[in-house]
Structure formats: C-alpha cells, structure tokens
Amino acid sequence: MPTEQLPVKKGPGKLPFIIGGCCVLLILALIVVGGGIFLFSRGGGDTPGGGGETTTQEETTTEETTDEETTAEEPTTDEATTDEATTDEATTEEETTAAAGDGKGTEDSPYALGQKFTLEDGEGGTLDVTIGEVDWDATSTVMETNSHNTEPADDETYILIPIEMTYHGDGEAEAYMSLVIEYVSSSGDRFSDEGTVTPHSSIEVGTMKDGDTGSWEVGMIVPKANTKDGKLAVESLFNFAGEPVWVAV
C-alpha cells in the first residue's frame, strides 16, 4: 500500500531578504550622501569664497596696507609742515626788518640794524659794513676803559656803536681810517666820535686785505634827551663823491 506524502510547506523564499537588504543599503547610502553634503557644507565656510578665517585675514591685510600707506605719506606731511614753518619764520624776519628799515639806505628809508650794506672805499675797493645794537648808556664802560676819555656832562651820555667791516680789493684797509660815522638826532643835531678809546678800539684791528673782516666799537657823547630817536649816517672816509648810507637805530 503506497505511503501517503504530506504536502511540503513553502517558506517566503529569498525575495523578502533581497528586498530588505536593498532597503538597508539604500538607507546607508542616504546616510553617507547626507553626511558628505553636511561635511562639504561645513568645509565650504572655510573656502576663500566664504566667510570665516579667510575674511579676517583679508581685513587684517587691508588694515596693514592702509597703515603702510599712511606711514608712507607721513614724511611728506611733516616735510610740508617744516617748509611752511620755515616760510613763516622767513616772513616774520622780513616783516621785522621792514619795520626797522626798508633796506634802501636813504635818510627817509634807512637800513635796519644788522643789515649789511656796501660802500665804495674811493680807492678801487669795497667795504661791507654791518652796524650792531647800540649801547645807549655806556658812560661807565667807556670811562673804565680809559680815564682820559672826555667826561660827559650830567645831561649827556656815551653811546657805543658796534661795527663789523669786511674789505674787498687789491689794496689794504685800516679800520680807524675807513669809515666816518655820525649820529643824527631827530632834531637834526649831529654827533661824532672825538677819539674815544673804547673796549674794542679800531686801532686794535690790524691791516685788512682782500676778504679780511674786522670788528670794533665807536664811542660818542650825545644828550640823554636825544638817545634812541635818531639815525646813523655812515660814509667811506676817502670816497669824497660818495653819499652817506643811513641806518635806523
């Protein structure tokens, strides 16, 4: 008697496993792709086109460039300021000179103290002359220098006039025989040196040749009431055709 075979039960087969495996792989792929996009997005912030540290470096570089440009321009600014200050000083000196004398050397427009002027010496040479600040109360100084100097009256005083002279020419010049200097008061009175021995006398200056410079003082007695109100008239002793040069004091 034949044996009866029981029906064989069939399982789900391989299809569910295949489908499940594909899903898992798909999920893993999405995770990998998503993570890559996320990481790429984070990394993109550091690229030169993004923000972050690169922008900060560019700003720092810009600031350094600006500082270098400013530093490079500063010397020009300082130099310009120095030039302006020099110009202002020169202008101030010119204004001061103009206030004391306009440089023409005439009686109406005299030179100022400290201004150099030139005289013909009458013998083919020239004398560059500068008159310094006048000592208007020099009686004690003069009398102490030499007791044989004339004693001024009570209403008179000695004045001392500093002179600097440079000789130019083929000959020679003697300080004590080179210039004639008079003090002319505002009232027109004239006063001159009467052979006063001064602390720095013209006799002490040696013979001058071309380019030599000598300095000395001229002393004269003037009324106290006429000090500081006149002018000096300066002439070359041997230039008889020359005109006096006037200096405001």
PDB file of C-alpha atoms in Angstrom, residues 9 31 40 57 66 69-70 79 91 100 105 108 115 126-128 137 152 154 172 181 203 206 211 220-221 227 234:
ATOM      1  CA  LYS A   9       5.227  23.832   3.197  1.00  0.00           C
ATOM      2  CA  ILE A  31      23.262  58.439   5.351  1.00  0.00           C
ATOM      3  CA  PHE A  40      31.061  69.622   2.493  1.00  0.00           C
ATOM      4  CA  GLN A  57      42.917  87.619   7.112  1.00  0.00           C
ATOM      5  CA  THR A  66      46.272 101.171   4.965  1.00  0.00           C
ATOM      6  CA  GLU A  69      50.109 103.891   3.003  1.00  0.00           C
ATOM      7  CA  THR A  70      49.576 106.239   5.960  1.00  0.00           C
ATOM      8  CA  GLU A  79      58.172 117.942   5.269  1.00  0.00           C
ATOM      9  CA  THR A  91      58.262 136.015   6.536  1.00  0.00           C
ATOM     10  CA  ALA A 100      63.081 148.803  11.328  1.00  0.00           C
ATOM     11  CA  GLY A 105      69.735 153.131   2.916  1.00  0.00           C
ATOM     12  CA  ASP A 108      63.865 158.604   4.618  1.00  0.00           C
ATOM     13  CA  GLN A 115      71.638 144.676   7.739  1.00  0.00           C
ATOM     14  CA  THR A 126      84.630 147.973  -1.325  1.00  0.00           C
ATOM     15  CA  LEU A 127      83.670 147.836   2.337  1.00  0.00           C
ATOM     16  CA  ASP A 128      80.881 145.521   3.551  1.00  0.00           C
ATOM     17  CA  ASP A 137      74.133 154.082  28.375  1.00  0.00           C
ATOM     18  CA  PRO A 152      80.229 163.689  29.689  1.00  0.00           C
ATOM     19  CA  ASP A 154      75.201 165.356  33.673  1.00  0.00           C
ATOM     20  CA  GLU A 172      94.611 147.371   2.031  1.00  0.00           C
ATOM     21  CA  ILE A 181      80.020 157.641  11.417  1.00  0.00           C
ATOM     22  CA  ILE A 203      93.284 150.888  16.487  1.00  0.00           C
ATOM     23  CA  GLY A 206      95.138 145.080  12.101  1.00  0.00           C
ATOM     24  CA  GLY A 211      88.425 139.189   2.373  1.00  0.00           C
ATOM     25  CA  MET A 220      80.466 159.305  21.196  1.00  0.00           C
ATOM     26  CA  ILE A 221      78.814 161.674  23.643  1.00  0.00           C
ATOM     27  CA  THR A 227      69.078 158.948  22.620  1.00  0.00           C
ATOM     28  CA  VAL A 234      77.861 156.105   7.537  1.00  0.00           C
TER      29      VAL A 234
END
